[in-house]
């Protein structure tokens, strides 16, 4: 059992003395009401239930991170569906509260959001009686400020996720531009710039489709045709990595059908990128959990373009084979290539791994049942210099510039994580009410 509280050390490697952190989530020990940590880094603030929407917070929740290179230690209670937000550039992030209470968080898809032109990002976590679970996420977007994780437990064992280098966003932007020049599919439309032309972030395909739902329409159709043709006469075996074991299906009546469980119709590109719409959502109540396990693995294989090459999902998967076929999710490919250790959530079910996998998970998670100290480094590794924006220009102090757990897999790792993940997924809607 974990302690009632745990410490987080936040290292400011952004190159800015005007960097802030913000911590929010749901209070596990107080009926899952929304909470924030105040500017002192330790006092809990639970916003009152307002009578009107878009109500301002009454407390200061921007935790100053001090001079470039300094470390700020904060203390958190047990929190579900938590996020550690961060921003630079002197303009603090705006959080609001709606009746419920429900927190209105910063958005990368709403151009009217007061945070839209600010340099910001986040890491995700859940801290409960079982463990501390943390991940860096690119499911929604790649931020201009990289984040890295180190978790040390009470026995001294250390886990790390290195994140992107300081110029990570610039690299992602260059590679998206190159990919679009190669296939013309619209990868350049994932790049978001400010009114003065500065790159703010790179959206995931799923986020970019919020503003343009025609983006990538038909993109996966040729691959889907191949998959449907193959599994009309051959078996597709999915290891649910749960009590249902391995389940075998074939294409029948133009849908991948698993006897006595359910069927998956042809997905659209939007369904594949979201992993939660079309055939990957609204499962029949009687088999919803099993269909969810099947859908997670099928959606992951579509994003990685491995369904044609591997009829044993996900147990026959190898990371070296991801994103090799065409078409594929090049955003996910580029995100993994750009991360120093190739780890970080690039789409909602990026944590799907083979049973018994011994390699580090692609999703970029750290977790432990006896955490001693979580260190979050903002701006890239300390040896890498201060963070740079999408234009490759260094962000220097006081410039005034400024202005997504995701799914769950199976496997032994997931069995350890599912308590945290299910709690976080079940409660996200209460805090993410844009």
Short mmCIF file of C-alpha atoms in Angstrom, two decimals, residues 70-408:
data_model
loop_
_atom_site.label_atom_id
_atom_site.label_comp_id
_atom_site.label_asym_id
_atom_site.label_seq_id
_atom_site.Cartn_x
_atom_site.Cartn_y
_atom_site.Cartn_z
CA UNK A 70 16.25 24.89 -10.59
CA UNK A 71 14.19 22.07 -9.04
CA UNK A 72 10.83 22.56 -7.30
CA UNK A 73 9.41 19.80 -5.09
CA UNK A 74 5.65 19.46 -4.72
CA UNK A 75 3.55 17.08 -2.63
CA UNK A 76 0.36 15.42 -3.87
CA UNK A 77 -2.33 13.32 -2.21
CA UNK A 78 -3.85 10.28 -3.91
CA UNK A 79 -5.26 11.43 -7.25
CA UNK A 80 -7.00 9.65 -10.14
CA UNK A 81 -6.89 10.86 -13.73
CA UNK A 82 -4.23 13.41 -12.85
CA UNK A 83 -2.16 15.68 -15.02
CA UNK A 84 0.99 17.70 -14.41
CA UNK A 85 0.65 20.67 -16.75
CA UNK A 86 3.43 23.12 -17.52
CA UNK A 87 3.76 26.38 -19.42
CA UNK A 88 6.42 28.94 -20.30
CA UNK A 89 6.50 32.45 -21.70
CA UNK A 90 5.16 34.45 -18.79
CA UNK A 91 1.46 33.88 -19.51
CA UNK A 92 -0.17 31.50 -17.06
CA UNK A 93 -2.65 28.83 -18.14
CA UNK A 94 -6.35 29.44 -17.54
CA UNK A 95 -8.48 26.74 -15.91
CA UNK A 96 -12.20 27.29 -15.35
CA UNK A 97 -14.93 25.36 -13.57
CA UNK A 98 -18.41 24.37 -14.72
CA UNK A 99 -21.35 23.16 -12.61
CA UNK A 100 -20.73 19.67 -11.33
CA UNK A 101 -18.11 20.76 -10.47
CA UNK A 102 -16.20 19.92 -13.65
CA UNK A 103 -12.91 21.47 -14.68
CA UNK A 104 -12.50 23.18 -18.06
CA UNK A 105 -8.93 22.41 -19.07
CA UNK A 106 -6.71 23.92 -21.79
CA UNK A 107 -7.54 22.79 -25.32
CA UNK A 108 -5.46 22.38 -28.46
CA UNK A 109 -8.51 21.99 -30.69
CA UNK A 110 -10.49 25.08 -29.64
CA UNK A 111 -8.96 28.15 -31.27
CA UNK A 112 -10.98 30.39 -28.93
CA UNK A 113 -9.42 28.81 -25.84
CA UNK A 114 -7.42 31.43 -23.87
CA UNK A 115 -4.51 28.97 -23.70
CA UNK A 116 -4.38 28.23 -27.41
CA UNK A 117 -1.35 30.41 -28.24
CA UNK A 118 0.61 29.58 -25.07
CA UNK A 119 3.51 27.09 -24.98
CA UNK A 120 2.21 24.27 -22.79
CA UNK A 121 2.00 20.52 -22.35
CA UNK A 122 1.39 17.85 -19.71
CA UNK A 123 2.21 14.42 -18.31
CA UNK A 124 -0.48 12.06 -17.03
CA UNK A 125 -0.57 10.16 -13.75
CA UNK A 126 -2.66 8.28 -11.23
CA UNK A 127 -1.59 7.84 -7.62
CA UNK A 128 -3.74 5.45 -5.60
CA UNK A 129 -3.33 2.87 -2.83
CA UNK A 130 -1.80 0.41 -5.31
CA UNK A 131 0.87 2.46 -7.05
CA UNK A 132 2.03 5.62 -8.76
CA UNK A 133 1.57 5.34 -12.53
CA UNK A 134 2.89 8.08 -14.86
CA UNK A 135 3.25 8.48 -18.61
CA UNK A 136 4.14 11.12 -21.18
CA UNK A 137 1.47 11.45 -23.84
CA UNK A 138 1.35 12.55 -27.46
CA UNK A 139 -2.15 11.21 -28.02
CA UNK A 140 -3.44 14.76 -28.46
CA UNK A 141 -0.34 16.66 -29.62
CA UNK A 142 3.42 17.17 -29.45
CA UNK A 143 4.15 20.20 -27.24
CA UNK A 144 7.04 22.65 -27.66
CA UNK A 145 8.34 21.75 -24.20
CA UNK A 146 9.61 18.16 -23.85
CA UNK A 147 9.00 16.19 -20.66
CA UNK A 148 11.06 13.34 -19.20
CA UNK A 149 10.32 11.05 -16.25
CA UNK A 150 12.36 9.30 -13.59
CA UNK A 151 10.74 7.22 -10.85
CA UNK A 152 12.80 5.92 -7.93
CA UNK A 153 11.21 3.50 -5.49
CA UNK A 154 12.00 2.96 -1.81
CA UNK A 155 14.42 0.14 -2.67
CA UNK A 156 16.39 2.44 -4.97
CA UNK A 157 15.26 0.91 -8.27
CA UNK A 158 14.93 3.49 -11.04
CA UNK A 159 12.70 3.70 -14.11
CA UNK A 160 13.11 6.39 -16.76
CA UNK A 161 11.36 7.72 -19.84
CA UNK A 162 13.67 10.12 -21.64
CA UNK A 163 11.16 12.02 -23.75
CA UNK A 164 12.16 14.20 -26.66
CA UNK A 165 15.34 16.27 -27.02
CA UNK A 166 15.10 20.03 -26.67
CA UNK A 167 14.51 20.45 -30.41
CA UNK A 168 11.99 17.59 -30.53
CA UNK A 169 9.07 19.59 -31.89
CA UNK A 170 11.24 21.06 -34.64
CA UNK A 171 12.25 17.53 -35.65
CA UNK A 172 8.65 16.34 -35.65
CA UNK A 173 7.60 19.31 -37.80
CA UNK A 174 10.40 18.65 -40.30
CA UNK A 175 9.50 14.98 -40.58
CA UNK A 176 5.77 15.67 -40.96
CA UNK A 177 6.58 18.13 -43.72
CA UNK A 178 8.80 15.58 -45.45
CA UNK A 179 6.17 12.85 -45.17
CA UNK A 180 3.53 15.10 -46.69
CA UNK A 181 5.86 15.95 -49.56
CA UNK A 182 6.18 12.21 -50.12
CA UNK A 183 2.53 11.13 -50.05
CA UNK A 184 0.44 14.34 -50.02
CA UNK A 185 -1.86 12.86 -47.38
CA UNK A 186 -2.10 16.02 -45.25
CA UNK A 187 0.54 15.49 -42.58
CA UNK A 188 1.54 19.15 -42.85
CA UNK A 189 -1.93 20.09 -41.60
CA UNK A 190 -0.99 18.71 -38.19
CA UNK A 191 1.41 21.63 -37.69
CA UNK A 192 -0.10 24.51 -35.69
CA UNK A 193 1.42 27.99 -35.89
CA UNK A 194 0.72 31.23 -34.10
CA UNK A 195 -0.37 34.37 -35.92
CA UNK A 196 3.28 35.43 -36.24
CA UNK A 197 4.27 32.11 -37.80
CA UNK A 198 5.85 30.51 -34.75
CA UNK A 199 5.17 26.77 -34.41
CA UNK A 200 3.05 26.10 -31.33
CA UNK A 201 2.62 22.32 -31.52
CA UNK A 202 1.97 19.34 -33.79
CA UNK A 203 -1.49 17.82 -33.46
CA UNK A 204 -2.21 14.12 -33.62
CA UNK A 205 -4.36 13.10 -36.60
CA UNK A 206 -7.28 12.56 -34.26
CA UNK A 207 -6.99 16.07 -32.79
CA UNK A 208 -6.47 17.66 -36.21
CA UNK A 209 -9.69 16.06 -37.45
CA UNK A 210 -11.64 18.02 -34.83
CA UNK A 211 -11.04 21.15 -36.90
CA UNK A 212 -11.26 19.38 -40.29
CA UNK A 213 -13.18 16.12 -40.28
CA UNK A 214 -12.31 15.50 -43.94
CA UNK A 215 -8.61 15.19 -43.11
CA UNK A 216 -7.26 11.71 -43.98
CA UNK A 217 -10.64 10.52 -45.25
CA UNK A 218 -10.02 7.29 -47.16
CA UNK A 219 -6.38 7.19 -46.08
CA UNK A 220 -6.45 3.57 -44.84
CA UNK A 221 -8.93 2.22 -47.42
CA UNK A 222 -6.38 0.31 -49.52
CA UNK A 223 -4.93 -1.35 -46.43
CA UNK A 224 -8.39 -2.22 -45.09
CA UNK A 225 -9.21 -3.84 -48.44
CA UNK A 226 -6.10 -6.01 -48.14
CA UNK A 227 -6.93 -6.99 -44.56
CA UNK A 228 -10.51 -7.84 -45.43
CA UNK A 229 -9.38 -9.94 -48.40
CA UNK A 230 -6.82 -11.87 -46.32
CA UNK A 231 -9.10 -12.68 -43.42
CA UNK A 232 -11.99 -13.76 -45.59
CA UNK A 233 -10.15 -17.06 -46.07
CA UNK A 234 -7.70 -17.02 -43.15
CA UNK A 235 -8.08 -16.81 -39.38
CA UNK A 236 -7.21 -13.74 -37.35
CA UNK A 237 -6.35 -14.72 -33.78
CA UNK A 238 -6.48 -12.11 -31.04
CA UNK A 239 -5.10 -12.79 -27.59
CA UNK A 240 -7.38 -10.76 -25.31
CA UNK A 241 -4.74 -11.16 -22.58
CA UNK A 242 -7.61 -11.58 -20.14
CA UNK A 243 -10.06 -14.28 -19.04
CA UNK A 244 -11.38 -14.79 -22.60
CA UNK A 245 -7.99 -16.00 -23.80
CA UNK A 246 -7.37 -16.25 -27.53
CA UNK A 247 -10.31 -15.57 -29.86
CA UNK A 248 -10.37 -16.38 -33.56
CA UNK A 249 -12.35 -14.55 -36.24
CA UNK A 250 -12.80 -14.16 -39.97
CA UNK A 251 -14.43 -11.66 -42.28
CA UNK A 252 -18.10 -12.54 -42.74
CA UNK A 253 -20.75 -10.24 -44.19
CA UNK A 254 -18.06 -7.58 -44.68
CA UNK A 255 -17.08 -7.51 -41.00
CA UNK A 256 -14.38 -9.23 -38.94
CA UNK A 257 -16.59 -11.56 -36.95
CA UNK A 258 -15.77 -13.40 -33.73
CA UNK A 259 -18.37 -16.11 -33.06
CA UNK A 260 -20.61 -15.49 -30.06
CA UNK A 261 -18.78 -12.23 -29.31
CA UNK A 262 -19.40 -9.64 -32.03
CA UNK A 263 -18.22 -8.09 -35.28
CA UNK A 264 -16.05 -5.18 -36.41
CA UNK A 265 -17.21 -3.40 -39.55
CA UNK A 266 -14.75 -1.65 -41.83
CA UNK A 267 -13.28 1.29 -39.91
CA UNK A 268 -12.69 4.74 -41.34
CA UNK A 269 -9.39 6.58 -40.92
CA UNK A 270 -11.02 8.60 -38.16
CA UNK A 271 -12.04 5.40 -36.36
CA UNK A 272 -8.48 4.06 -36.56
CA UNK A 273 -6.87 7.27 -35.32
CA UNK A 274 -9.37 7.67 -32.46
CA UNK A 275 -9.53 3.95 -31.53
CA UNK A 276 -12.97 4.67 -30.06
CA UNK A 277 -15.48 5.43 -32.83
CA UNK A 278 -17.28 3.40 -35.49
CA UNK A 279 -16.53 -0.30 -34.98
CA UNK A 280 -14.32 0.54 -31.99
CA UNK A 281 -17.13 1.90 -29.87
CA UNK A 282 -20.73 1.30 -28.77
CA UNK A 283 -20.14 -2.40 -28.19
CA UNK A 284 -23.09 -4.67 -27.29
CA UNK A 285 -23.62 -4.68 -23.54
CA UNK A 286 -23.44 -8.45 -23.19
CA UNK A 287 -19.91 -8.65 -24.61
CA UNK A 288 -18.66 -5.07 -24.24
CA UNK A 289 -15.58 -5.90 -22.16
CA UNK A 290 -14.43 -8.67 -24.48
CA UNK A 291 -15.15 -6.56 -27.56
CA UNK A 292 -13.16 -3.76 -25.97
CA UNK A 293 -10.18 -6.07 -25.52
CA UNK A 294 -10.44 -7.22 -29.14
CA UNK A 295 -10.99 -3.69 -30.44
CA UNK A 296 -7.94 -2.31 -28.62
CA UNK A 297 -5.66 -4.85 -30.26
CA UNK A 298 -7.18 -4.49 -33.71
CA UNK A 299 -7.03 -0.69 -33.54
CA UNK A 300 -3.39 -0.82 -32.41
CA UNK A 301 -2.50 -3.14 -35.30
CA UNK A 302 -4.20 -0.81 -37.79
CA UNK A 303 -2.26 2.20 -36.50
CA UNK A 304 0.98 0.23 -36.68
CA UNK A 305 -0.01 -1.38 -40.01
CA UNK A 306 0.80 -4.91 -38.85
CA UNK A 307 -2.51 -6.72 -39.45
CA UNK A 308 -1.47 -7.98 -42.86
CA UNK A 309 1.89 -9.29 -41.69
CA UNK A 310 0.77 -10.80 -38.39
CA UNK A 311 -2.35 -12.92 -37.88
CA UNK A 312 -1.49 -13.48 -34.19
CA UNK A 313 -2.29 -10.20 -32.44
CA UNK A 314 -0.60 -8.90 -30.40
CA UNK A 315 1.62 -11.85 -29.45
CA UNK A 316 3.39 -12.04 -32.79
CA UNK A 317 4.23 -8.34 -32.77
CA UNK A 318 7.73 -6.86 -32.84
CA UNK A 319 8.42 -3.17 -32.38
CA UNK A 320 10.89 -3.26 -35.29
CA UNK A 321 7.98 -4.11 -37.62
CA UNK A 322 5.73 -1.22 -36.62
CA UNK A 323 4.89 1.43 -39.25
CA UNK A 324 6.74 -0.44 -42.03
CA UNK A 325 3.75 -1.08 -44.30
CA UNK A 326 1.93 1.64 -46.22
CA UNK A 327 -0.34 3.37 -45.40
CA UNK A 328 0.45 3.75 -41.70
CA UNK A 329 0.14 6.25 -38.86
CA UNK A 330 3.18 8.35 -39.71
CA UNK A 331 2.48 10.73 -36.82
CA UNK A 332 2.98 7.82 -34.40
CA UNK A 333 6.06 6.65 -36.30
CA UNK A 334 7.63 10.11 -36.19
CA UNK A 335 6.81 10.60 -32.51
CA UNK A 336 8.53 7.36 -31.58
CA UNK A 337 11.52 8.07 -33.80
CA UNK A 338 11.97 11.50 -32.22
CA UNK A 339 11.81 10.39 -28.60
CA UNK A 340 15.30 9.64 -27.30
CA UNK A 341 14.31 6.15 -26.14
CA UNK A 342 11.48 5.79 -28.72
CA UNK A 343 8.87 5.70 -25.93
CA UNK A 344 5.70 7.74 -25.41
CA UNK A 345 1.96 7.33 -26.09
CA UNK A 346 1.39 8.22 -29.76
CA UNK A 347 -2.20 6.93 -30.06
CA UNK A 348 -4.78 5.74 -27.51
CA UNK A 349 -3.85 2.03 -27.53
CA UNK A 350 -0.10 2.43 -27.89
CA UNK A 351 0.27 0.39 -24.69
CA UNK A 352 -0.82 -2.83 -26.43
CA UNK A 353 2.15 -5.21 -26.15
CA UNK A 354 2.72 -8.97 -26.62
CA UNK A 355 2.15 -11.23 -23.64
CA UNK A 356 5.33 -11.72 -21.67
CA UNK A 357 7.07 -8.80 -23.38
CA UNK A 358 10.42 -8.00 -21.79
CA UNK A 359 11.30 -4.92 -23.83
CA UNK A 360 10.34 -1.46 -22.51
CA UNK A 361 6.77 -0.64 -23.48
CA UNK A 362 6.40 1.78 -26.42
CA UNK A 363 3.91 3.83 -24.42
CA UNK A 364 6.53 5.33 -22.11
CA UNK A 365 5.17 4.54 -18.65
CA UNK A 366 6.75 4.35 -15.21
CA UNK A 367 4.95 2.78 -12.27
CA UNK A 368 5.70 1.38 -8.83
CA UNK A 369 3.81 0.27 -5.75
CA UNK A 370 6.37 1.83 -3.43
CA UNK A 371 7.40 5.15 -4.98
CA UNK A 372 9.99 7.32 -3.28
CA UNK A 373 10.41 10.20 -5.72
CA UNK A 374 9.10 11.05 -9.17
CA UNK A 375 11.25 13.55 -11.06
CA UNK A 376 9.72 15.36 -14.03
CA UNK A 377 12.22 17.24 -16.20
CA UNK A 378 10.81 19.92 -18.49
CA UNK A 379 12.64 21.10 -21.59
CA UNK A 380 14.62 18.01 -22.53
CA UNK A 381 17.56 16.30 -20.82
CA UNK A 382 19.78 18.57 -18.75
CA UNK A 383 22.71 17.99 -21.12
CA UNK A 384 20.58 18.88 -24.11
CA UNK A 385 20.22 22.61 -23.50
CA UNK A 386 16.97 24.58 -23.12
CA UNK A 387 13.87 23.64 -25.05
CA UNK A 388 13.41 24.88 -28.59
CA UNK A 389 10.21 25.56 -30.49
CA UNK A 390 9.12 24.13 -33.79
CA UNK A 391 11.22 26.70 -35.61
CA UNK A 392 14.34 25.34 -33.89
CA UNK A 393 14.95 28.65 -32.11
CA UNK A 394 16.04 28.51 -28.52
CA UNK A 395 13.56 29.81 -25.96
CA UNK A 396 15.55 32.19 -23.76
CA UNK A 397 14.48 33.52 -20.38
CA UNK A 398 12.05 36.45 -20.20
CA UNK A 399 11.45 36.73 -23.94
CA UNK A 400 7.74 37.15 -23.52
CA UNK A 401 7.14 34.51 -26.19
CA UNK A 402 4.02 32.52 -25.58
CA UNK A 403 0.59 33.54 -26.09
CA UNK A 404 -5.25 13.02 -24.66
CA UNK A 405 -4.29 7.14 -20.78
CA UNK A 406 -5.22 6.59 -22.87
CA UNK A 407 -6.22 3.25 -23.77
CA UNK A 408 -5.36 0.01 -22.09
#
